Amino acid sequence: MSDYKSLESLFNLVHVLKRQLHDQIEQLDLGMAPMHVRVMKIIDKKKPCTAIDIASFLDRDKAQVTRLVSTLIENGLITKAPNPNDKRSHYLSITDTGMDIIKTISKVDAETRQMMMEDLSPEEITEFQRIADKMAKNLRSRRT
């Protein structure tokens, strides 16, 4: 397979996956952008979590993340509490209302994964994960 074809296949997969998830989130009528959903997922997975953790994970500047976090706090989906180890930062956590959304989104994610993995063997999935992780590592190592 040519390098061009491999890159196009990856672009196509990423585009179709993002479109699928975006469409499903819109159908839920949550009134939030997909980036807000990503932030909530990060906060749910990484405990404790700060805005710097989110900025680092998303490779976004702190100002962008601060705006996203502020909106989620205003909507009652996350809260912040002082970080005892660093007076300049806060720990973020998901509220009960936010957890209801996380649970709903987790179901959507599971359905999407199921559709995407249809007709793939466990070996193919393992090999894909290995190759995708290696490609991501290669790209990250070039950035530093």
mmCIF file of N, CA and C in Angstrom:
data_model
loop_
_atom_site.group_PDB
_atom_site.id
_atom_site.type_symbol
_atom_site.label_atom_id
_atom_site.label_comp_id
_atom_site.label_asym_id
_atom_site.label_seq_id
_atom_site.Cartn_x
_atom_site.Cartn_y
_atom_site.Cartn_z
ATOM 1 N N MET A 1 0.850 -1.176 0.000
ATOM 2 C CA MET A 1 0.000 0.000 0.000
ATOM 3 C C MET A 1 0.893 1.235 0.000
ATOM 4 N N SER A 2 0.574 2.173 -0.851
ATOM 5 C CA SER A 2 1.397 3.373 -0.933
ATOM 6 C C SER A 2 1.215 4.228 0.314
ATOM 7 N N ASP A 3 2.225 5.073 0.576
ATOM 8 C CA ASP A 3 2.141 5.977 1.725
ATOM 9 C C ASP A 3 0.932 6.897 1.605
ATOM 10 N N TYR A 4 0.676 7.385 0.383
ATOM 11 C CA TYR A 4 -0.460 8.274 0.152
ATOM 12 C C TYR A 4 -1.769 7.565 0.489
ATOM 13 N N LYS A 5 -1.904 6.328 0.036
ATOM 14 C CA LYS A 5 -3.122 5.558 0.279
ATOM 15 C C LYS A 5 -3.311 5.297 1.777
ATOM 16 N N SER A 6 -2.230 5.004 2.480
ATOM 17 C CA SER A 6 -2.310 4.786 3.930
ATOM 18 C C SER A 6 -2.790 6.037 4.637
ATOM 19 N N LEU A 7 -2.233 7.175 4.268
ATOM 20 C CA LEU A 7 -2.611 8.437 4.886
ATOM 21 C C LEU A 7 -4.069 8.768 4.583
ATOM 22 N N GLU A 8 -4.492 8.554 3.358
ATOM 23 C CA GLU A 8 -5.890 8.800 2.984
ATOM 24 C C GLU A 8 -6.831 7.876 3.761
ATOM 25 N N SER A 9 -6.432 6.629 3.947
ATOM 26 C CA SER A 9 -7.258 5.691 4.721
ATOM 27 C C SER A 9 -7.418 6.173 6.154
ATOM 28 N N LEU A 10 -6.331 6.661 6.745
ATOM 29 C CA LEU A 10 -6.407 7.187 8.112
ATOM 30 C C LEU A 10 -7.282 8.433 8.191
ATOM 31 N N PHE A 11 -7.101 9.364 7.251
ATOM 32 C CA PHE A 11 -7.938 10.567 7.216
ATOM 33 C C PHE A 11 -9.411 10.182 7.096
ATOM 34 N N ASN A 12 -9.695 9.232 6.218
ATOM 35 C CA ASN A 12 -11.070 8.794 6.017
ATOM 36 C C ASN A 12 -11.644 8.199 7.302
ATOM 37 N N LEU A 13 -10.900 7.329 7.967
ATOM 38 C CA LEU A 13 -11.366 6.725 9.209
ATOM 39 C C LEU A 13 -11.637 7.787 10.271
ATOM 40 N N VAL A 14 -10.699 8.696 10.454
ATOM 41 C CA VAL A 14 -10.859 9.742 11.469
ATOM 42 C C VAL A 14 -12.081 10.609 11.150
ATOM 43 N N HIS A 15 -12.218 10.994 9.878
ATOM 44 C CA HIS A 15 -13.340 11.847 9.480
ATOM 45 C C HIS A 15 -14.682 11.141 9.718
ATOM 46 N N VAL A 16 -14.792 9.903 9.282
ATOM 47 C CA VAL A 16 -16.052 9.169 9.432
ATOM 48 C C VAL A 16 -16.371 8.955 10.913
ATOM 49 N N LEU A 17 -15.370 8.629 11.712
ATOM 50 C CA LEU A 17 -15.582 8.431 13.150
ATOM 51 C C LEU A 17 -16.038 9.723 13.821
ATOM 52 N N LYS A 18 -15.350 10.819 13.541
ATOM 53 C CA LYS A 18 -15.737 12.107 14.140
ATOM 54 C C LYS A 18 -17.148 12.503 13.718
ATOM 55 N N ARG A 19 -17.464 12.315 12.455
ATOM 56 C CA ARG A 19 -18.797 12.663 11.944
ATOM 57 C C ARG A 19 -19.861 11.818 12.637
ATOM 58 N N GLN A 20 -19.597 10.516 12.764
ATOM 59 C CA GLN A 20 -20.551 9.609 13.408
ATOM 60 C C GLN A 20 -20.816 10.032 14.853
ATOM 61 N N LEU A 21 -19.748 10.269 15.611
ATOM 62 C CA LEU A 21 -19.900 10.662 17.011
ATOM 63 C C LEU A 21 -20.581 12.027 17.124
ATOM 64 N N HIS A 22 -20.188 12.953 16.271
ATOM 65 C CA HIS A 22 -20.792 14.291 16.286
ATOM 66 C C HIS A 22 -22.292 14.203 16.016
ATOM 67 N N ASP A 23 -22.678 13.442 15.001
ATOM 68 C CA ASP A 23 -24.098 13.295 14.661
ATOM 69 C C ASP A 23 -24.872 12.669 15.811
ATOM 70 N N GLN A 24 -24.301 11.648 16.430
ATOM 71 C CA GLN A 24 -24.997 10.988 17.535
ATOM 72 C C GLN A 24 -25.121 11.907 18.749
ATOM 73 N N ILE A 25 -24.099 12.699 19.020
ATOM 74 C CA ILE A 25 -24.169 13.642 20.142
ATOM 75 C C ILE A 25 -25.225 14.708 19.855
ATOM 76 N N GLU A 26 -25.279 15.190 18.600
ATOM 77 C CA GLU A 26 -26.305 16.178 18.238
ATOM 78 C C GLU A 26 -27.702 15.602 18.410
ATOM 79 N N GLN A 27 -27.902 14.338 18.066
ATOM 80 C CA GLN A 27 -29.213 13.705 18.210
ATOM 81 C C GLN A 27 -29.649 13.618 19.671
ATOM 82 N N LEU A 28 -28.685 13.593 20.579
ATOM 83 C CA LEU A 28 -29.006 13.553 22.009
ATOM 84 C C LEU A 28 -29.527 14.897 22.506
ATOM 85 N N ASP A 29 -29.312 15.951 21.701
ATOM 86 C CA ASP A 29 -29.771 17.300 22.016
ATOM 87 C C ASP A 29 -29.294 17.746 23.412
ATOM 88 N N LEU A 30 -27.988 17.605 23.628
ATOM 89 C CA LEU A 30 -27.397 17.976 24.907
ATOM 90 C C LEU A 30 -27.122 19.472 25.009
ATOM 91 N N GLY A 31 -27.146 20.149 23.884
ATOM 92 C CA GLY A 31 -26.895 21.584 23.895
ATOM 93 C C GLY A 31 -25.442 21.928 24.164
ATOM 94 N N MET A 32 -24.541 21.060 23.753
ATOM 95 C CA MET A 32 -23.114 21.329 23.952
ATOM 96 C C MET A 32 -22.317 20.862 22.747
ATOM 97 N N ALA A 33 -21.179 21.486 22.574
ATOM 98 C CA ALA A 33 -20.294 21.151 21.464
ATOM 99 C C ALA A 33 -19.532 19.864 21.781
ATOM 100 N N PRO A 34 -19.098 19.161 20.742
ATOM 101 C CA PRO A 34 -18.313 17.941 20.960
ATOM 102 C C PRO A 34 -17.056 18.177 21.824
ATOM 103 N N MET A 35 -16.457 19.362 21.731
ATOM 104 C CA MET A 35 -15.265 19.632 22.551
ATOM 105 C C MET A 35 -15.617 19.654 24.038
ATOM 106 N N HIS A 36 -16.812 20.118 24.384
ATOM 107 C CA HIS A 36 -17.243 20.075 25.784
ATOM 108 C C HIS A 36 -17.364 18.631 26.257
ATOM 109 N N VAL A 37 -17.878 17.786 25.369
ATOM 110 C CA VAL A 37 -17.996 16.364 25.692
ATOM 111 C C VAL A 37 -16.610 15.768 25.922
ATOM 112 N N ARG A 38 -15.655 16.112 25.059
ATOM 113 C CA ARG A 38 -14.278 15.590 25.222
ATOM 114 C C ARG A 38 -13.697 16.016 26.559
ATOM 115 N N VAL A 39 -13.912 17.278 26.943
ATOM 116 C CA VAL A 39 -13.394 17.771 28.221
ATOM 117 C C VAL A 39 -14.016 16.985 29.369
ATOM 118 N N MET A 40 -15.311 16.761 29.305
ATOM 119 C CA MET A 40 -15.965 16.005 30.377
ATOM 120 C C MET A 40 -15.423 14.578 30.456
ATOM 121 N N LYS A 41 -15.171 13.957 29.315
ATOM 122 C CA LYS A 41 -14.612 12.603 29.309
ATOM 123 C C LYS A 41 -13.232 12.585 29.964
ATOM 124 N N ILE A 42 -12.427 13.590 29.675
ATOM 125 C CA ILE A 42 -11.082 13.655 30.265
ATOM 126 C C ILE A 42 -11.180 13.797 31.773
ATOM 127 N N ILE A 43 -12.045 14.694 32.230
ATOM 128 C CA ILE A 43 -12.214 14.910 33.674
ATOM 129 C C ILE A 43 -12.686 13.626 34.342
ATOM 130 N N ASP A 44 -13.586 12.914 33.681
ATOM 131 C CA ASP A 44 -14.105 11.661 34.245
ATOM 132 C C ASP A 44 -13.024 10.591 34.343
ATOM 133 N N LYS A 45 -12.147 10.537 33.357
ATOM 134 C CA LYS A 45 -11.109 9.485 33.323
ATOM 135 C C LYS A 45 -9.911 9.803 34.214
ATOM 136 N N LYS A 46 -9.498 11.076 34.266
ATOM 137 C CA LYS A 46 -8.285 11.442 34.999
ATOM 138 C C LYS A 46 -8.673 12.100 36.319
ATOM 139 N N LYS A 47 -8.391 11.407 37.372
ATOM 140 C CA LYS A 47 -8.720 11.933 38.697
ATOM 141 C C LYS A 47 -7.479 11.914 39.572
ATOM 142 N N PRO A 48 -7.055 13.012 40.126
ATOM 143 C CA PRO A 48 -7.613 14.356 39.976
ATOM 144 C C PRO A 48 -7.222 14.967 38.634
ATOM 145 N N CYS A 49 -8.006 15.944 38.207
ATOM 146 C CA CYS A 49 -7.803 16.565 36.899
ATOM 147 C C CYS A 49 -7.817 18.085 37.039
ATOM 148 N N THR A 50 -6.861 18.736 36.391
ATOM 149 C CA THR A 50 -6.808 20.193 36.370
ATOM 150 C C THR A 50 -6.961 20.681 34.928
ATOM 151 N N ALA A 51 -7.165 21.986 34.769
ATOM 152 C CA ALA A 51 -7.264 22.564 33.423
ATOM 153 C C ALA A 51 -5.966 22.344 32.645
ATOM 154 N N ILE A 52 -4.840 22.370 33.333
ATOM 155 C CA ILE A 52 -3.545 22.126 32.673
ATOM 156 C C ILE A 52 -3.489 20.704 32.127
ATOM 157 N N ASP A 53 -4.022 19.746 32.883
ATOM 158 C CA ASP A 53 -4.078 18.356 32.408
ATOM 159 C C ASP A 53 -4.879 18.269 31.103
ATOM 160 N N ILE A 54 -6.000 18.972 31.072
ATOM 161 C CA ILE A 54 -6.854 18.959 29.877
ATOM 162 C C ILE A 54 -6.140 19.620 28.705
ATOM 163 N N ALA A 55 -5.531 20.777 28.958
ATOM 164 C CA ALA A 55 -4.806 21.499 27.901
ATOM 165 C C ALA A 55 -3.698 20.623 27.326
ATOM 166 N N SER A 56 -3.005 19.929 28.185
ATOM 167 C CA SER A 56 -1.924 19.054 27.742
ATOM 168 C C SER A 56 -2.462 17.890 26.917
ATOM 169 N N PHE A 57 -3.524 17.269 27.388
ATOM 170 C CA PHE A 57 -4.096 16.122 26.692
ATOM 171 C C PHE A 57 -4.634 16.518 25.323
ATOM 172 N N LEU A 58 -5.319 17.661 25.252
ATOM 173 C CA LEU A 58 -5.925 18.112 23.993
ATOM 174 C C LEU A 58 -4.959 18.892 23.110
ATOM 175 N N ASP A 59 -3.796 19.201 23.654
ATOM 176 C CA ASP A 59 -2.817 20.022 22.944
ATOM 177 C C ASP A 59 -3.436 21.369 22.550
ATOM 178 N N ARG A 60 -4.105 21.997 23.519
ATOM 179 C CA ARG A 60 -4.733 23.312 23.348
ATOM 180 C C ARG A 60 -4.120 24.266 24.355
ATOM 181 N N ASP A 61 -4.259 25.562 24.089
ATOM 182 C CA ASP A 61 -3.725 26.511 25.067
ATOM 183 C C ASP A 61 -4.690 26.629 26.244
ATOM 184 N N LYS A 62 -4.148 27.085 27.371
ATOM 185 C CA LYS A 62 -4.916 27.132 28.613
ATOM 186 C C LYS A 62 -6.141 28.034 28.488
ATOM 187 N N ALA A 63 -6.037 29.122 27.716
ATOM 188 C CA ALA A 63 -7.173 30.037 27.562
ATOM 189 C C ALA A 63 -8.365 29.332 26.914
ATOM 190 N N GLN A 64 -8.111 28.515 25.897
ATOM 191 C CA GLN A 64 -9.190 27.761 25.250
ATOM 192 C C GLN A 64 -9.847 26.807 26.235
ATOM 193 N N VAL A 65 -9.026 26.117 26.993
ATOM 194 C CA VAL A 65 -9.546 25.157 27.962
ATOM 195 C C VAL A 65 -10.311 25.872 29.066
ATOM 196 N N THR A 66 -9.813 27.010 29.495
ATOM 197 C CA THR A 66 -10.492 27.784 30.539
ATOM 198 C C THR A 66 -11.901 28.164 30.090
ATOM 199 N N ARG A 67 -12.054 28.566 28.831
ATOM 200 C CA ARG A 67 -13.392 28.908 28.318
ATOM 201 C C ARG A 67 -14.304 27.677 28.313
ATOM 202 N N LEU A 68 -13.774 26.547 27.881
ATOM 203 C CA LEU A 68 -14.572 25.320 27.868
ATOM 204 C C LEU A 68 -15.002 24.926 29.283
ATOM 205 N N VAL A 69 -14.054 24.973 30.201
ATOM 206 C CA VAL A 69 -14.330 24.611 31.598
ATOM 207 C C VAL A 69 -15.348 25.565 32.202
ATOM 208 N N SER A 70 -15.202 26.858 31.944
ATOM 209 C CA SER A 70 -16.137 27.854 32.483
ATOM 210 C C SER A 70 -17.563 27.576 32.035
ATOM 211 N N THR A 71 -17.729 27.240 30.771
ATOM 212 C CA THR A 71 -19.068 26.926 30.249
ATOM 213 C C THR A 71 -19.648 25.704 30.957
ATOM 214 N N LEU A 72 -18.828 24.685 31.148
ATOM 215 C CA LEU A 72 -19.303 23.475 31.822
ATOM 216 C C LEU A 72 -19.671 23.754 33.280
ATOM 217 N N ILE A 73 -18.914 24.619 33.938
ATOM 218 C CA ILE A 73 -19.237 24.996 35.319
ATOM 219 C C ILE A 73 -20.551 25.775 35.348
ATOM 220 N N GLU A 74 -20.696 26.744 34.438
ATOM 221 C CA GLU A 74 -21.931 27.545 34.368
ATOM 222 C C GLU A 74 -23.153 26.668 34.131
ATOM 223 N N ASN A 75 -22.986 25.601 33.358
ATOM 224 C CA ASN A 75 -24.100 24.693 33.061
ATOM 225 C C ASN A 75 -24.313 23.635 34.140
ATOM 226 N N GLY A 76 -23.510 23.684 35.200
ATOM 227 C CA GLY A 76 -23.683 22.751 36.309
ATOM 228 C C GLY A 76 -23.248 21.330 36.012
ATOM 229 N N LEU A 77 -22.337 21.172 35.035
ATOM 230 C CA LEU A 77 -21.900 19.828 34.653
ATOM 231 C C LEU A 77 -20.593 19.418 35.312
ATOM 232 N N ILE A 78 -19.797 20.392 35.708
ATOM 233 C CA ILE A 78 -18.570 20.126 36.465
ATOM 234 C C ILE A 78 -18.453 21.151 37.586
ATOM 235 N N THR A 79 -17.613 20.825 38.560
ATOM 236 C CA THR A 79 -17.297 21.759 39.642
ATOM 237 C C THR A 79 -15.785 21.868 39.759
ATOM 238 N N LYS A 80 -15.343 22.904 40.450
ATOM 239 C CA LYS A 80 -13.918 23.023 40.722
ATOM 240 C C LYS A 80 -13.714 23.213 42.218
ATOM 241 N N ALA A 81 -12.601 22.680 42.687
ATOM 242 C CA ALA A 81 -12.226 22.780 44.096
ATOM 243 C C ALA A 81 -10.742 23.118 44.152
ATOM 244 N N PRO A 82 -10.318 23.830 45.194
ATOM 245 C CA PRO A 82 -8.900 24.193 45.281
ATOM 246 C C PRO A 82 -7.986 22.966 45.263
ATOM 247 N N ASN A 83 -6.876 23.112 44.571
ATOM 248 C CA ASN A 83 -5.852 22.070 44.541
ATOM 249 C C ASN A 83 -4.933 22.315 45.740
ATOM 250 N N PRO A 84 -4.907 21.425 46.711
ATOM 251 C CA PRO A 84 -4.091 21.651 47.906
ATOM 252 C C PRO A 84 -2.588 21.673 47.617
ATOM 253 N N ASN A 85 -2.192 21.125 46.467
ATOM 254 C CA ASN A 85 -0.772 21.068 46.114
ATOM 255 C C ASN A 85 -0.306 22.268 45.300
ATOM 256 N N ASP A 86 -1.253 23.046 44.774
ATOM 257 C CA ASP A 86 -0.908 24.181 43.925
ATOM 258 C C ASP A 86 -2.023 25.214 44.017
ATOM 259 N N LYS A 87 -1.749 26.311 44.686
ATOM 260 C CA LYS A 87 -2.765 27.347 44.927
ATOM 261 C C LYS A 87 -3.266 27.985 43.627
ATOM 262 N N ARG A 88 -2.510 27.839 42.525
ATOM 263 C CA ARG A 88 -2.897 28.462 41.262
ATOM 264 C C ARG A 88 -3.843 27.614 40.436
ATOM 265 N N SER A 89 -4.095 26.377 40.844
ATOM 266 C CA SER A 89 -4.953 25.513 40.030
ATOM 267 C C SER A 89 -6.088 24.935 40.873
ATOM 268 N N HIS A 90 -7.033 24.348 40.170
ATOM 269 C CA HIS A 90 -8.195 23.727 40.805
ATOM 270 C C HIS A 90 -8.377 22.318 40.259
ATOM 271 N N TYR A 91 -8.901 21.457 41.125
ATOM 272 C CA TYR A 91 -9.298 20.134 40.684
ATOM 273 C C TYR A 91 -10.715 20.227 40.123
ATOM 274 N N LEU A 92 -10.931 19.559 39.003
ATOM 275 C CA LEU A 92 -12.229 19.558 38.343
ATOM 276 C C LEU A 92 -12.877 18.207 38.537
ATOM 277 N N SER A 93 -14.180 18.213 38.738
ATOM 278 C CA SER A 93 -14.902 16.942 38.864
ATOM 279 C C SER A 93 -16.279 17.074 38.230
ATOM 280 N N ILE A 94 -16.834 15.943 37.890
ATOM 281 C CA ILE A 94 -18.132 15.875 37.221
ATOM 282 C C ILE A 94 -19.241 15.887 38.273
ATOM 283 N N THR A 95 -20.284 16.684 38.033
ATOM 284 C CA THR A 95 -21.446 16.705 38.920
ATOM 285 C C THR A 95 -22.341 15.503 38.605
ATOM 286 N N ASP A 96 -23.370 15.300 39.416
ATOM 287 C CA ASP A 96 -24.312 14.207 39.152
ATOM 288 C C ASP A 96 -24.990 14.388 37.793
ATOM 289 N N THR A 97 -25.366 15.625 37.477
ATOM 290 C CA THR A 97 -25.975 15.913 36.174
ATOM 291 C C THR A 97 -24.986 15.595 35.053
ATOM 292 N N GLY A 98 -23.729 15.977 35.251
ATOM 293 C CA GLY A 98 -22.686 15.672 34.274
ATOM 294 C C GLY A 98 -22.482 14.182 34.113
ATOM 295 N N MET A 99 -22.573 13.441 35.216
ATOM 296 C CA MET A 99 -22.396 11.981 35.152
ATOM 297 C C MET A 99 -23.513 11.324 34.346
ATOM 298 N N ASP A 100 -24.725 11.875 34.441
ATOM 299 C CA ASP A 100 -25.814 11.340 33.619
ATOM 300 C C ASP A 100 -25.474 11.484 32.136
ATOM 301 N N ILE A 101 -24.896 12.619 31.771
ATOM 302 C CA ILE A 101 -24.499 12.853 30.383
ATOM 303 C C ILE A 101 -23.365 11.908 29.999
ATOM 304 N N ILE A 102 -22.378 11.753 30.882
ATOM 305 C CA ILE A 102 -21.256 10.842 30.620
ATOM 306 C C ILE A 102 -21.776 9.424 30.364
ATOM 307 N N LYS A 103 -22.724 8.975 31.164
ATOM 308 C CA LYS A 103 -23.278 7.627 30.991
ATOM 309 C C LYS A 103 -23.974 7.493 29.639
ATOM 310 N N THR A 104 -24.722 8.508 29.255
ATOM 311 C CA THR A 104 -25.406 8.492 27.960
ATOM 312 C C THR A 104 -24.394 8.452 26.823
ATOM 313 N N ILE A 105 -23.370 9.277 26.929
ATOM 314 C CA ILE A 105 -22.343 9.345 25.887
ATOM 315 C C ILE A 105 -21.553 8.035 25.826
ATOM 316 N N SER A 106 -21.335 7.418 26.968
ATOM 317 C CA SER A 106 -20.629 6.130 26.993
ATOM 318 C C SER A 106 -21.392 5.076 26.206
ATOM 319 N N LYS A 107 -22.709 5.113 26.280
ATOM 320 C CA LYS A 107 -23.527 4.176 25.498
ATOM 321 C C LYS A 107 -23.353 4.438 24.004
ATOM 322 N N VAL A 108 -23.355 5.714 23.626
ATOM 323 C CA VAL A 108 -23.150 6.088 22.221
ATOM 324 C C VAL A 108 -21.769 5.615 21.756
ATOM 325 N N ASP A 109 -20.759 5.845 22.580
ATOM 326 C CA ASP A 109 -19.399 5.406 22.244
ATOM 327 C C ASP A 109 -19.345 3.890 22.052
ATOM 328 N N ALA A 110 -19.999 3.158 22.938
ATOM 329 C CA ALA A 110 -19.994 1.697 22.854
ATOM 330 C C ALA A 110 -20.681 1.226 21.564
ATOM 331 N N GLU A 111 -21.795 1.858 21.206
ATOM 332 C CA GLU A 111 -22.487 1.507 19.966
ATOM 333 C C GLU A 111 -21.602 1.790 18.754
ATOM 334 N N THR A 112 -20.913 2.924 18.782
ATOM 335 C CA THR A 112 -20.030 3.297 17.676
ATOM 336 C C THR A 112 -18.877 2.306 17.565
ATOM 337 N N ARG A 113 -18.270 1.961 18.709
ATOM 338 C CA ARG A 113 -17.191 0.964 18.705
ATOM 339 C C ARG A 113 -17.673 -0.355 18.119
ATOM 340 N N GLN A 114 -18.874 -0.757 18.516
ATOM 341 C CA GLN A 114 -19.441 -2.023 18.032
ATOM 342 C C GLN A 114 -19.606 -1.984 16.512
ATOM 343 N N MET A 115 -20.148 -0.882 15.987
ATOM 344 C CA MET A 115 -20.306 -0.748 14.534
ATOM 345 C C MET A 115 -18.954 -0.778 13.833
ATOM 346 N N MET A 116 -17.986 -0.076 14.400
ATOM 347 C CA MET A 116 -16.673 0.048 13.780
ATOM 348 C C MET A 116 -15.929 -1.286 13.774
ATOM 349 N N MET A 117 -16.137 -2.097 14.779
ATOM 350 C CA MET A 117 -15.402 -3.357 14.916
ATOM 351 C C MET A 117 -16.097 -4.540 14.238
ATOM 352 N N GLU A 118 -17.272 -4.289 13.669
ATOM 353 C CA GLU A 118 -18.030 -5.355 13.026
ATOM 354 C C GLU A 118 -17.185 -6.053 11.958
ATOM 355 N N ASP A 119 -17.230 -7.347 11.960
ATOM 356 C CA ASP A 119 -16.510 -8.186 10.989
ATOM 357 C C ASP A 119 -14.988 -8.137 11.138
ATOM 358 N N LEU A 120 -14.492 -7.637 12.253
ATOM 359 C CA LEU A 120 -13.048 -7.660 12.512
ATOM 360 C C LEU A 120 -12.762 -8.727 13.558
ATOM 361 N N SER A 121 -11.694 -9.453 13.354
ATOM 362 C CA SER A 121 -11.298 -10.469 14.329
ATOM 363 C C SER A 121 -10.586 -9.788 15.498
ATOM 364 N N PRO A 122 -10.529 -10.453 16.649
ATOM 365 C CA PRO A 122 -9.770 -9.898 17.770
ATOM 366 C C PRO A 122 -8.313 -9.620 17.395
ATOM 367 N N GLU A 123 -7.754 -10.469 16.544
ATOM 368 C CA GLU A 123 -6.363 -10.276 16.109
ATOM 369 C C GLU A 123 -6.220 -9.003 15.265
ATOM 370 N N GLU A 124 -7.181 -8.757 14.380
ATOM 371 C CA GLU A 124 -7.148 -7.548 13.555
ATOM 372 C C GLU A 124 -7.267 -6.293 14.419
ATOM 373 N N ILE A 125 -8.135 -6.349 15.410
ATOM 374 C CA ILE A 125 -8.309 -5.198 16.311
ATOM 375 C C ILE A 125 -7.024 -4.947 17.089
ATOM 376 N N THR A 126 -6.412 -5.999 17.605
ATOM 377 C CA THR A 126 -5.158 -5.869 18.347
ATOM 378 C C THR A 126 -4.060 -5.297 17.460
ATOM 379 N N GLU A 127 -3.977 -5.779 16.239
ATOM 380 C CA GLU A 127 -2.955 -5.297 15.305
ATOM 381 C C GLU A 127 -3.195 -3.831 14.933
ATOM 382 N N PHE A 128 -4.453 -3.475 14.712
ATOM 383 C CA PHE A 128 -4.770 -2.081 14.415
ATOM 384 C C PHE A 128 -4.360 -1.178 15.578
ATOM 385 N N GLN A 129 -4.691 -1.575 16.795
ATOM 386 C CA GLN A 129 -4.343 -0.775 17.968
ATOM 387 C C GLN A 129 -2.832 -0.621 18.094
ATOM 388 N N ARG A 130 -2.104 -1.704 17.837
ATOM 389 C CA ARG A 130 -0.649 -1.656 17.912
ATOM 390 C C ARG A 130 -0.087 -0.672 16.887
ATOM 391 N N ILE A 131 -0.556 -0.765 15.666
ATOM 392 C CA ILE A 131 -0.058 0.103 14.597
ATOM 393 C C ILE A 131 -0.459 1.553 14.843
ATOM 394 N N ALA A 132 -1.714 1.791 15.221
ATOM 395 C CA ALA A 132 -2.172 3.162 15.479
ATOM 396 C C ALA A 132 -1.384 3.792 16.629
ATOM 397 N N ASP A 133 -1.143 3.035 17.696
ATOM 398 C CA ASP A 133 -0.355 3.549 18.826
ATOM 399 C C ASP A 133 1.068 3.889 18.389
ATOM 400 N N LYS A 134 1.640 3.031 17.560
ATOM 401 C CA LYS A 134 3.002 3.274 17.080
ATOM 402 C C LYS A 134 3.056 4.526 16.202
ATOM 403 N N MET A 135 2.078 4.696 15.325
ATOM 404 C CA MET A 135 2.034 5.885 14.473
ATOM 405 C C MET A 135 1.893 7.157 15.310
ATOM 406 N N ALA A 136 1.012 7.120 16.300
ATOM 407 C CA ALA A 136 0.817 8.281 17.171
ATOM 408 C C ALA A 136 2.107 8.600 17.930
ATOM 409 N N LYS A 137 2.771 7.563 18.423
ATOM 410 C CA LYS A 137 4.044 7.763 19.134
ATOM 411 C C LYS A 137 5.080 8.385 18.204
ATOM 412 N N ASN A 138 5.156 7.912 16.973
ATOM 413 C CA ASN A 138 6.088 8.482 15.991
ATOM 414 C C ASN A 138 5.825 9.962 15.774
ATOM 415 N N LEU A 139 4.561 10.329 15.633
ATOM 416 C CA LEU A 139 4.223 11.740 15.411
ATOM 417 C C LEU A 139 4.517 12.594 16.639
ATOM 418 N N ARG A 140 4.190 12.065 17.824
ATOM 419 C CA ARG A 140 4.476 12.830 19.054
ATOM 420 C C ARG A 140 5.970 13.053 19.229
ATOM 421 N N SER A 141 6.771 12.062 18.916
ATOM 422 C CA SER A 141 8.220 12.186 19.121
ATOM 423 C C SER A 141 8.821 13.215 18.184
ATOM 424 N N ARG A 142 8.202 13.488 17.069
ATOM 425 C CA ARG A 142 8.705 14.486 16.094
ATOM 426 C C ARG A 142 8.411 15.893 16.537
ATOM 427 N N ARG A 143 7.422 16.072 17.407
ATOM 428 C CA ARG A 143 6.988 17.404 17.826
ATOM 429 C C ARG A 143 7.890 17.991 18.891
ATOM 430 N N THR A 144 8.578 17.167 19.615
ATOM 431 C CA THR A 144 9.384 17.690 20.737
ATOM 432 C C THR A 144 10.778 18.081 20.307
#
